[in-house]
Amino acid sequence: MKAVFIVYGQALTEPVQNILDMESIRGFTRWDETFGRGSNAGEPHYGSHAWPSKNSSILTIVEDHKVEGLLARLRRLNEQAEQQGLNAYVWNVEGAM
């Protein structure tokens, strides 16, 4: 099993949700307002008067074989809307109930 943490500009909420549906990924936890800035480029997402945009984040636990398809679709979405910002990180899951 793998944990996939997805951080994206809030404008991408529906497309990211659609990707999870297309990949038959049912379970996830979403945080609607997360704040930060990219490590290399892009504007900060602070939800402030100076930097009004915000991020959302999703954590999902998936079978190993689903990771590559999910990441490929997320990469394509990021290429189409690069200014919005989208990143995904994958960790091993050691155990689950």
PDB file of N, CA and C in Angstrom:
ATOM      1  N   MET A   1       0.833  -1.175   0.000  1.00  0.00           N
ATOM      2  CA  MET A   1       0.000   0.000   0.000  1.00  0.00           C
ATOM      3  C   MET A   1       0.884   1.248   0.000  1.00  0.00           C
ATOM      4  N   LYS A   2       0.353   2.306  -0.602  1.00  0.00           N
ATOM      5  CA  LYS A   2       1.056   3.592  -0.671  1.00  0.00           C
ATOM      6  C   LYS A   2       0.127   4.699  -0.196  1.00  0.00           C
ATOM      7  N   ALA A   3       0.703   5.687   0.468  1.00  0.00           N
ATOM      8  CA  ALA A   3      -0.008   6.915   0.790  1.00  0.00           C
ATOM      9  C   ALA A   3       0.360   7.925  -0.284  1.00  0.00           C
ATOM     10  N   VAL A   4      -0.648   8.577  -0.855  1.00  0.00           N
ATOM     11  CA  VAL A   4      -0.415   9.624  -1.849  1.00  0.00           C
ATOM     12  C   VAL A   4      -0.998  10.912  -1.287  1.00  0.00           C
ATOM     13  N   PHE A   5      -0.142  11.913  -1.109  1.00  0.00           N
ATOM     14  CA  PHE A   5      -0.542  13.216  -0.612  1.00  0.00           C
ATOM     15  C   PHE A   5      -0.523  14.173  -1.792  1.00  0.00           C
ATOM     16  N   ILE A   6      -1.675  14.755  -2.097  1.00  0.00           N
ATOM     17  CA  ILE A   6      -1.831  15.626  -3.253  1.00  0.00           C
ATOM     18  C   ILE A   6      -2.145  17.032  -2.744  1.00  0.00           C
ATOM     19  N   VAL A   7      -1.373  18.016  -3.183  1.00  0.00           N
ATOM     20  CA  VAL A   7      -1.590  19.414  -2.830  1.00  0.00           C
ATOM     21  C   VAL A   7      -1.820  20.170  -4.132  1.00  0.00           C
ATOM     22  N   TYR A   8      -2.866  20.996  -4.172  1.00  0.00           N
ATOM     23  CA  TYR A   8      -3.231  21.647  -5.428  1.00  0.00           C
ATOM     24  C   TYR A   8      -3.973  22.946  -5.151  1.00  0.00           C
ATOM     25  N   GLY A   9      -3.905  23.890  -6.103  1.00  0.00           N
ATOM     26  CA  GLY A   9      -4.692  25.108  -6.021  1.00  0.00           C
ATOM     27  C   GLY A   9      -6.169  24.762  -6.010  1.00  0.00           C
ATOM     28  N   GLN A  10      -6.950  25.446  -5.166  1.00  0.00           N
ATOM     29  CA  GLN A  10      -8.365  25.097  -4.987  1.00  0.00           C
ATOM     30  C   GLN A  10      -9.154  25.057  -6.289  1.00  0.00           C
ATOM     31  N   ALA A  11      -8.744  25.794  -7.288  1.00  0.00           N
ATOM     32  CA  ALA A  11      -9.447  25.769  -8.571  1.00  0.00           C
ATOM     33  C   ALA A  11      -9.416  24.386  -9.218  1.00  0.00           C
ATOM     34  N   LEU A  12      -8.496  23.533  -8.790  1.00  0.00           N
ATOM     35  CA  LEU A  12      -8.369  22.185  -9.368  1.00  0.00           C
ATOM     36  C   LEU A  12      -9.129  21.120  -8.577  1.00  0.00           C
ATOM     37  N   THR A  13      -9.947  21.516  -7.620  1.00  0.00           N
ATOM     38  CA  THR A  13     -10.636  20.535  -6.777  1.00  0.00           C
ATOM     39  C   THR A  13     -11.457  19.552  -7.602  1.00  0.00           C
ATOM     40  N   GLU A  14     -12.292  20.034  -8.490  1.00  0.00           N
ATOM     41  CA  GLU A  14     -13.137  19.136  -9.285  1.00  0.00           C
ATOM     42  C   GLU A  14     -12.321  18.239 -10.209  1.00  0.00           C
ATOM     43  N   PRO A  15     -11.341  18.772 -10.955  1.00  0.00           N
ATOM     44  CA  PRO A  15     -10.532  17.881 -11.790  1.00  0.00           C
ATOM     45  C   PRO A  15      -9.771  16.817 -10.986  1.00  0.00           C
ATOM     46  N   VAL A  16      -9.243  17.172  -9.808  1.00  0.00           N
ATOM     47  CA  VAL A  16      -8.542  16.177  -8.989  1.00  0.00           C
ATOM     48  C   VAL A  16      -9.522  15.111  -8.515  1.00  0.00           C
ATOM     49  N   GLN A  17     -10.705  15.518  -8.083  1.00  0.00           N
ATOM     50  CA  GLN A  17     -11.731  14.559  -7.670  1.00  0.00           C
ATOM     51  C   GLN A  17     -12.102  13.630  -8.828  1.00  0.00           C
ATOM     52  N   ASN A  18     -12.218  14.191 -10.027  1.00  0.00           N
ATOM     53  CA  ASN A  18     -12.528  13.366 -11.205  1.00  0.00           C
ATOM     54  C   ASN A  18     -11.435  12.337 -11.477  1.00  0.00           C
ATOM     55  N   ILE A  19     -10.186  12.718 -11.266  1.00  0.00           N
ATOM     56  CA  ILE A  19      -9.078  11.776 -11.459  1.00  0.00           C
ATOM     57  C   ILE A  19      -9.191  10.628 -10.464  1.00  0.00           C
ATOM     58  N   LEU A  20      -9.481  10.928  -9.209  1.00  0.00           N
ATOM     59  CA  LEU A  20      -9.659   9.849  -8.222  1.00  0.00           C
ATOM     60  C   LEU A  20     -10.781   8.913  -8.669  1.00  0.00           C
ATOM     61  N   ASP A  21     -11.872   9.479  -9.158  1.00  0.00           N
ATOM     62  CA  ASP A  21     -12.988   8.652  -9.630  1.00  0.00           C
ATOM     63  C   ASP A  21     -12.577   7.801 -10.826  1.00  0.00           C
ATOM     64  N   MET A  22     -11.865   8.386 -11.790  1.00  0.00           N
ATOM     65  CA  MET A  22     -11.425   7.639 -12.979  1.00  0.00           C
ATOM     66  C   MET A  22     -10.482   6.500 -12.614  1.00  0.00           C
ATOM     67  N   GLU A  23      -9.706   6.685 -11.557  1.00  0.00           N
ATOM     68  CA  GLU A  23      -8.767   5.657 -11.115  1.00  0.00           C
ATOM     69  C   GLU A  23      -9.396   4.697 -10.096  1.00  0.00           C
ATOM     70  N   SER A  24     -10.695   4.830  -9.866  1.00  0.00           N
ATOM     71  CA  SER A  24     -11.433   3.975  -8.917  1.00  0.00           C
ATOM     72  C   SER A  24     -10.828   4.039  -7.515  1.00  0.00           C
ATOM     73  N   ILE A  25     -10.450   5.251  -7.122  1.00  0.00           N
ATOM     74  CA  ILE A  25      -9.921   5.477  -5.774  1.00  0.00           C
ATOM     75  C   ILE A  25     -11.044   6.095  -4.958  1.00  0.00           C
ATOM     76  N   ARG A  26     -11.584   5.322  -4.046  1.00  0.00           N
ATOM     77  CA  ARG A  26     -12.756   5.749  -3.297  1.00  0.00           C
ATOM     78  C   ARG A  26     -12.392   6.491  -2.014  1.00  0.00           C
ATOM     79  N   GLY A  27     -11.503   5.945  -1.218  1.00  0.00           N
ATOM     80  CA  GLY A  27     -11.209   6.503   0.093  1.00  0.00           C
ATOM     81  C   GLY A  27     -10.168   7.604   0.052  1.00  0.00           C
ATOM     82  N   PHE A  28     -10.460   8.705   0.719  1.00  0.00           N
ATOM     83  CA  PHE A  28      -9.498   9.799   0.847  1.00  0.00           C
ATOM     84  C   PHE A  28      -9.941  10.726   1.966  1.00  0.00           C
ATOM     85  N   THR A  29      -9.019  11.558   2.405  1.00  0.00           N
ATOM     86  CA  THR A  29      -9.314  12.655   3.326  1.00  0.00           C
ATOM     87  C   THR A  29      -8.885  13.936   2.632  1.00  0.00           C
ATOM     88  N   ARG A  30      -9.773  14.958   2.648  1.00  0.00           N
ATOM     89  CA  ARG A  30      -9.449  16.230   1.993  1.00  0.00           C
ATOM     90  C   ARG A  30      -9.487  17.367   3.003  1.00  0.00           C
ATOM     91  N   TRP A  31      -8.494  18.216   2.908  1.00  0.00           N
ATOM     92  CA  TRP A  31      -8.454  19.468   3.664  1.00  0.00           C
ATOM     93  C   TRP A  31      -8.721  20.568   2.650  1.00  0.00           C
ATOM     94  N   ASP A  32      -9.813  21.324   2.831  1.00  0.00           N
ATOM     95  CA  ASP A  32     -10.207  22.326   1.840  1.00  0.00           C
ATOM     96  C   ASP A  32      -9.354  23.578   1.857  1.00  0.00           C
ATOM     97  N   GLU A  33      -8.747  23.904   2.960  1.00  0.00           N
ATOM     98  CA  GLU A  33      -7.910  25.102   3.012  1.00  0.00           C
ATOM     99  C   GLU A  33      -6.555  24.777   3.617  1.00  0.00           C
ATOM    100  N   THR A  34      -5.568  24.674   2.747  1.00  0.00           N
ATOM    101  CA  THR A  34      -4.194  24.524   3.201  1.00  0.00           C
ATOM    102  C   THR A  34      -3.384  25.644   2.555  1.00  0.00           C
ATOM    103  N   PHE A  35      -2.335  26.058   3.206  1.00  0.00           N
ATOM    104  CA  PHE A  35      -1.589  27.220   2.769  1.00  0.00           C
ATOM    105  C   PHE A  35      -0.126  26.856   2.564  1.00  0.00           C
ATOM    106  N   GLY A  36       0.523  27.548   1.632  1.00  0.00           N
ATOM    107  CA  GLY A  36       1.935  27.304   1.409  1.00  0.00           C
ATOM    108  C   GLY A  36       2.411  27.959   0.135  1.00  0.00           C
ATOM    109  N   ARG A  37       3.622  27.581  -0.259  1.00  0.00           N
ATOM    110  CA  ARG A  37       4.200  28.069  -1.500  1.00  0.00           C
ATOM    111  C   ARG A  37       5.087  26.984  -2.066  1.00  0.00           C
ATOM    112  N   GLY A  38       5.235  26.982  -3.361  1.00  0.00           N
ATOM    113  CA  GLY A  38       6.066  25.995  -4.033  1.00  0.00           C
ATOM    114  C   GLY A  38       7.537  26.188  -3.722  1.00  0.00           C
ATOM    115  N   SER A  39       8.294  25.125  -3.809  1.00  0.00           N
ATOM    116  CA  SER A  39       9.720  25.208  -3.483  1.00  0.00           C
ATOM    117  C   SER A  39      10.542  25.828  -4.608  1.00  0.00           C
ATOM    118  N   ASN A  40      10.032  25.817  -5.846  1.00  0.00           N
ATOM    119  CA  ASN A  40      10.810  26.340  -6.972  1.00  0.00           C
ATOM    120  C   ASN A  40      10.186  27.557  -7.643  1.00  0.00           C
ATOM    121  N   ALA A  41       8.884  27.560  -7.795  1.00  0.00           N
ATOM    122  CA  ALA A  41       8.232  28.634  -8.546  1.00  0.00           C
ATOM    123  C   ALA A  41       6.782  28.764  -8.080  1.00  0.00           C
ATOM    124  N   GLY A  42       6.097  29.694  -8.691  1.00  0.00           N
ATOM    125  CA  GLY A  42       4.695  29.898  -8.375  1.00  0.00           C
ATOM    126  C   GLY A  42       4.494  30.880  -7.245  1.00  0.00           C
ATOM    127  N   GLU A  43       3.284  31.443  -7.214  1.00  0.00           N
ATOM    128  CA  GLU A  43       2.948  32.400  -6.177  1.00  0.00           C
ATOM    129  C   GLU A  43       2.507  31.686  -4.909  1.00  0.00           C
ATOM    130  N   PRO A  44       2.726  32.313  -3.759  1.00  0.00           N
ATOM    131  CA  PRO A  44       2.250  31.720  -2.501  1.00  0.00           C
ATOM    132  C   PRO A  44       0.724  31.593  -2.491  1.00  0.00           C
ATOM    133  N   HIS A  45       0.243  30.620  -1.774  1.00  0.00           N
ATOM    134  CA  HIS A  45      -1.186  30.403  -1.553  1.00  0.00           C
ATOM    135  C   HIS A  45      -1.427  30.564  -0.055  1.00  0.00           C
ATOM    136  N   TYR A  46      -1.666  31.816   0.374  1.00  0.00           N
ATOM    137  CA  TYR A  46      -1.772  32.128   1.797  1.00  0.00           C
ATOM    138  C   TYR A  46      -3.185  32.496   2.241  1.00  0.00           C
ATOM    139  N   GLY A  47      -4.105  32.729   1.305  1.00  0.00           N
ATOM    140  CA  GLY A  47      -5.448  33.142   1.676  1.00  0.00           C
ATOM    141  C   GLY A  47      -5.485  34.515   2.323  1.00  0.00           C
ATOM    142  N   SER A  48      -4.512  35.362   1.996  1.00  0.00           N
ATOM    143  CA  SER A  48      -4.428  36.698   2.595  1.00  0.00           C
ATOM    144  C   SER A  48      -4.829  37.744   1.553  1.00  0.00           C
ATOM    145  N   HIS A  49      -4.894  39.006   1.978  1.00  0.00           N
ATOM    146  CA  HIS A  49      -5.215  40.066   1.022  1.00  0.00           C
ATOM    147  C   HIS A  49      -4.125  40.205  -0.040  1.00  0.00           C
ATOM    148  N   ALA A  50      -2.898  39.969   0.297  1.00  0.00           N
ATOM    149  CA  ALA A  50      -1.800  40.072  -0.665  1.00  0.00           C
ATOM    150  C   ALA A  50      -1.683  38.829  -1.546  1.00  0.00           C
ATOM    151  N   TRP A  51      -1.941  37.668  -0.970  1.00  0.00           N
ATOM    152  CA  TRP A  51      -1.851  36.385  -1.683  1.00  0.00           C
ATOM    153  C   TRP A  51      -3.149  35.617  -1.424  1.00  0.00           C
ATOM    154  N   PRO A  52      -4.226  35.959  -2.146  1.00  0.00           N
ATOM    155  CA  PRO A  52      -5.555  35.449  -1.790  1.00  0.00           C
ATOM    156  C   PRO A  52      -5.824  33.986  -2.142  1.00  0.00           C
ATOM    157  N   SER A  53      -5.077  33.399  -3.041  1.00  0.00           N
ATOM    158  CA  SER A  53      -5.385  32.012  -3.419  1.00  0.00           C
ATOM    159  C   SER A  53      -5.071  31.056  -2.264  1.00  0.00           C
ATOM    160  N   LYS A  54      -5.730  29.898  -2.320  1.00  0.00           N
ATOM    161  CA  LYS A  54      -5.557  28.862  -1.290  1.00  0.00           C
ATOM    162  C   LYS A  54      -5.328  27.523  -1.970  1.00  0.00           C
ATOM    163  N   ASN A  55      -4.775  26.610  -1.226  1.00  0.00           N
ATOM    164  CA  ASN A  55      -4.621  25.233  -1.671  1.00  0.00           C
ATOM    165  C   ASN A  55      -5.663  24.356  -0.996  1.00  0.00           C
ATOM    166  N   SER A  56      -5.846  23.185  -1.564  1.00  0.00           N
ATOM    167  CA  SER A  56      -6.531  22.086  -0.897  1.00  0.00           C
ATOM    168  C   SER A  56      -5.565  20.916  -0.930  1.00  0.00           C
ATOM    169  N   SER A  57      -5.781  19.948  -0.062  1.00  0.00           N
ATOM    170  CA  SER A  57      -4.905  18.775   0.010  1.00  0.00           C
ATOM    171  C   SER A  57      -5.751  17.525   0.169  1.00  0.00           C
ATOM    172  N   ILE A  58      -5.261  16.441  -0.402  1.00  0.00           N
ATOM    173  CA  ILE A  58      -5.915  15.138  -0.282  1.00  0.00           C
ATOM    174  C   ILE A  58      -4.869  14.116   0.129  1.00  0.00           C
ATOM    175  N   LEU A  59      -5.243  13.252   1.057  1.00  0.00           N
ATOM    176  CA  LEU A  59      -4.435  12.088   1.414  1.00  0.00           C
ATOM    177  C   LEU A  59      -5.265  10.859   1.099  1.00  0.00           C
ATOM    178  N   THR A  60      -4.715   9.972   0.297  1.00  0.00           N
ATOM    179  CA  THR A  60      -5.397   8.729  -0.029  1.00  0.00           C
ATOM    180  C   THR A  60      -4.415   7.569   0.108  1.00  0.00           C
ATOM    181  N   ILE A  61      -4.915   6.422   0.506  1.00  0.00           N
ATOM    182  CA  ILE A  61      -4.108   5.204   0.626  1.00  0.00           C
ATOM    183  C   ILE A  61      -4.569   4.264  -0.479  1.00  0.00           C
ATOM    184  N   VAL A  62      -3.637   3.856  -1.335  1.00  0.00           N
ATOM    185  CA  VAL A  62      -4.007   3.052  -2.506  1.00  0.00           C
ATOM    186  C   VAL A  62      -3.099   1.832  -2.627  1.00  0.00           C
ATOM    187  N   GLU A  63      -3.581   0.862  -3.384  1.00  0.00           N
ATOM    188  CA  GLU A  63      -2.760  -0.303  -3.700  1.00  0.00           C
ATOM    189  C   GLU A  63      -1.592   0.144  -4.585  1.00  0.00           C
ATOM    190  N   ASP A  64      -0.477  -0.528  -4.459  1.00  0.00           N
ATOM    191  CA  ASP A  64       0.733  -0.151  -5.194  1.00  0.00           C
ATOM    192  C   ASP A  64       0.483  -0.002  -6.694  1.00  0.00           C
ATOM    193  N   HIS A  65      -0.296  -0.891  -7.282  1.00  0.00           N
ATOM    194  CA  HIS A  65      -0.487  -0.885  -8.731  1.00  0.00           C
ATOM    195  C   HIS A  65      -1.293   0.317  -9.229  1.00  0.00           C
ATOM    196  N   LYS A  66      -1.932   1.067  -8.346  1.00  0.00           N
ATOM    197  CA  LYS A  66      -2.713   2.236  -8.763  1.00  0.00           C
ATOM    198  C   LYS A  66      -1.905   3.530  -8.783  1.00  0.00           C
ATOM    199  N   VAL A  67      -0.730   3.503  -8.207  1.00  0.00           N
ATOM    200  CA  VAL A  67       0.047   4.740  -8.038  1.00  0.00           C
ATOM    201  C   VAL A  67       0.449   5.342  -9.381  1.00  0.00           C
ATOM    202  N   GLU A  68       1.005   4.571 -10.274  1.00  0.00           N
ATOM    203  CA  GLU A  68       1.513   5.122 -11.538  1.00  0.00           C
ATOM    204  C   GLU A  68       0.408   5.748 -12.371  1.00  0.00           C
ATOM    205  N   GLY A  69      -0.751   5.102 -12.464  1.00  0.00           N
ATOM    206  CA  GLY A  69      -1.865   5.671 -13.216  1.00  0.00           C
ATOM    207  C   GLY A  69      -2.341   6.977 -12.614  1.00  0.00           C
ATOM    208  N   LEU A  70      -2.437   7.017 -11.294  1.00  0.00           N
ATOM    209  CA  LEU A  70      -2.845   8.235 -10.601  1.00  0.00           C
ATOM    210  C   LEU A  70      -1.851   9.362 -10.855  1.00  0.00           C
ATOM    211  N   LEU A  71      -0.574   9.086 -10.683  1.00  0.00           N
ATOM    212  CA  LEU A  71       0.447  10.117 -10.889  1.00  0.00           C
ATOM    213  C   LEU A  71       0.486  10.594 -12.340  1.00  0.00           C
ATOM    214  N   ALA A  72       0.294   9.695 -13.294  1.00  0.00           N
ATOM    215  CA  ALA A  72       0.297  10.087 -14.709  1.00  0.00           C
ATOM    216  C   ALA A  72      -0.840  11.067 -15.001  1.00  0.00           C
ATOM    217  N   ARG A  73      -2.021  10.782 -14.485  1.00  0.00           N
ATOM    218  CA  ARG A  73      -3.161  11.696 -14.707  1.00  0.00           C
ATOM    219  C   ARG A  73      -2.932  13.037 -14.010  1.00  0.00           C
ATOM    220  N   LEU A  74      -2.377  12.999 -12.801  1.00  0.00           N
ATOM    221  CA  LEU A  74      -2.095  14.246 -12.093  1.00  0.00           C
ATOM    222  C   LEU A  74      -1.044  15.075 -12.826  1.00  0.00           C
ATOM    223  N   ARG A  75      -0.032  14.417 -13.404  1.00  0.00           N
ATOM    224  CA  ARG A  75       0.985  15.135 -14.181  1.00  0.00           C
ATOM    225  C   ARG A  75       0.353  15.847 -15.372  1.00  0.00           C
ATOM    226  N   ARG A  76      -0.536  15.143 -16.080  1.00  0.00           N
ATOM    227  CA  ARG A  76      -1.205  15.744 -17.241  1.00  0.00           C
ATOM    228  C   ARG A  76      -2.035  16.962 -16.820  1.00  0.00           C
ATOM    229  N   LEU A  77      -2.755  16.829 -15.706  1.00  0.00           N
ATOM    230  CA  LEU A  77      -3.541  17.958 -15.214  1.00  0.00           C
ATOM    231  C   LEU A  77      -2.623  19.127 -14.869  1.00  0.00           C
ATOM    232  N   ASN A  78      -1.520  18.876 -14.222  1.00  0.00           N
ATOM    233  CA  ASN A  78      -0.574  19.935 -13.864  1.00  0.00           C
ATOM    234  C   ASN A  78      -0.026  20.619 -15.105  1.00  0.00           C
ATOM    235  N   GLU A  79       0.244  19.865 -16.154  1.00  0.00           N
ATOM    236  CA  GLU A  79       0.749  20.451 -17.396  1.00  0.00           C
ATOM    237  C   GLU A  79      -0.289  21.374 -18.033  1.00  0.00           C
ATOM    238  N   GLN A  80      -1.571  21.049 -17.869  1.00  0.00           N
ATOM    239  CA  GLN A  80      -2.648  21.861 -18.448  1.00  0.00           C
ATOM    240  C   GLN A  80      -2.919  23.123 -17.629  1.00  0.00           C
ATOM    241  N   ALA A  81      -2.634  23.079 -16.347  1.00  0.00           N
ATOM    242  CA  ALA A  81      -2.959  24.204 -15.449  1.00  0.00           C
ATOM    243  C   ALA A  81      -1.788  24.482 -14.519  1.00  0.00           C
ATOM    244  N   GLU A  82      -0.610  24.638 -15.094  1.00  0.00           N
ATOM    245  CA  GLU A  82       0.612  24.745 -14.302  1.00  0.00           C
ATOM    246  C   GLU A  82       0.591  25.916 -13.319  1.00  0.00           C
ATOM    247  N   GLN A  83      -0.055  27.015 -13.668  1.00  0.00           N
ATOM    248  CA  GLN A  83      -0.094  28.182 -12.789  1.00  0.00           C
ATOM    249  C   GLN A  83      -0.878  27.927 -11.505  1.00  0.00           C
ATOM    250  N   GLN A  84      -1.783  26.951 -11.515  1.00  0.00           N
ATOM    251  CA  GLN A  84      -2.571  26.639 -10.326  1.00  0.00           C
ATOM    252  C   GLN A  84      -1.718  25.970  -9.259  1.00  0.00           C
ATOM    253  N   GLY A  85      -0.772  25.167  -9.688  1.00  0.00           N
ATOM    254  CA  GLY A  85       0.075  24.427  -8.758  1.00  0.00           C
ATOM    255  C   GLY A  85      -0.549  23.093  -8.377  1.00  0.00           C
ATOM    256  N   LEU A  86       0.199  22.043  -8.535  1.00  0.00           N
ATOM    257  CA  LEU A  86      -0.235  20.694  -8.160  1.00  0.00           C
ATOM    258  C   LEU A  86       1.019  19.863  -7.899  1.00  0.00           C
ATOM    259  N   ASN A  87       1.073  19.244  -6.743  1.00  0.00           N
ATOM    260  CA  ASN A  87       2.175  18.350  -6.395  1.00  0.00           C
ATOM    261  C   ASN A  87       1.605  17.101  -5.744  1.00  0.00           C
ATOM    262  N   ALA A  88       2.285  15.992  -5.928  1.00  0.00           N
ATOM    263  CA  ALA A  88       1.876  14.738  -5.298  1.00  0.00           C
ATOM    264  C   ALA A  88       3.122  14.046  -4.748  1.00  0.00           C
ATOM    265  N   TYR A  89       2.965  13.475  -3.561  1.00  0.00           N
ATOM    266  CA  TYR A  89       4.062  12.798  -2.869  1.00  0.00           C
ATOM    267  C   TYR A  89       3.586  11.421  -2.464  1.00  0.00           C
ATOM    268  N   VAL A  90       4.473  10.440  -2.562  1.00  0.00           N
ATOM    269  CA  VAL A  90       4.105   9.051  -2.282  1.00  0.00           C
ATOM    270  C   VAL A  90       4.976   8.506  -1.163  1.00  0.00           C
ATOM    271  N   TRP A  91       4.330   7.853  -0.182  1.00  0.00           N
ATOM    272  CA  TRP A  91       5.032   7.193   0.920  1.00  0.00           C
ATOM    273  C   TRP A  91       4.583   5.751   1.005  1.00  0.00           C
ATOM    274  N   ASN A  92       5.449   4.910   1.527  1.00  0.00           N
ATOM    275  CA  ASN A  92       5.066   3.537   1.842  1.00  0.00           C
ATOM    276  C   ASN A  92       4.173   3.540   3.077  1.00  0.00           C
ATOM    277  N   VAL A  93       3.191   2.670   3.070  1.00  0.00           N
ATOM    278  CA  VAL A  93       2.322   2.490   4.243  1.00  0.00           C
ATOM    279  C   VAL A  93       2.714   1.170   4.884  1.00  0.00           C
ATOM    280  N   GLU A  94       3.126   1.214   6.128  1.00  0.00           N
ATOM    281  CA  GLU A  94       3.613   0.025   6.822  1.00  0.00           C
ATOM    282  C   GLU A  94       2.510  -0.865   7.361  1.00  0.00           C
ATOM    283  N   GLY A  95       1.384  -0.292   7.685  1.00  0.00           N
ATOM    284  CA  GLY A  95       0.292  -1.100   8.216  1.00  0.00           C
ATOM    285  C   GLY A  95      -1.015  -0.355   8.108  1.00  0.00           C
ATOM    286  N   ALA A  96      -2.106  -1.089   8.119  1.00  0.00           N
ATOM    287  CA  ALA A  96      -3.427  -0.483   8.066  1.00  0.00           C
ATOM    288  C   ALA A  96      -4.406  -1.378   8.801  1.00  0.00           C
ATOM    289  N   MET A  97      -5.473  -0.759   9.293  1.00  0.00           N
ATOM    290  CA  MET A  97      -6.507  -1.520   9.997  1.00  0.00           C
ATOM    291  C   MET A  97      -7.661  -1.792   9.058  1.00  0.00           C
TER     292      MET A  97
END
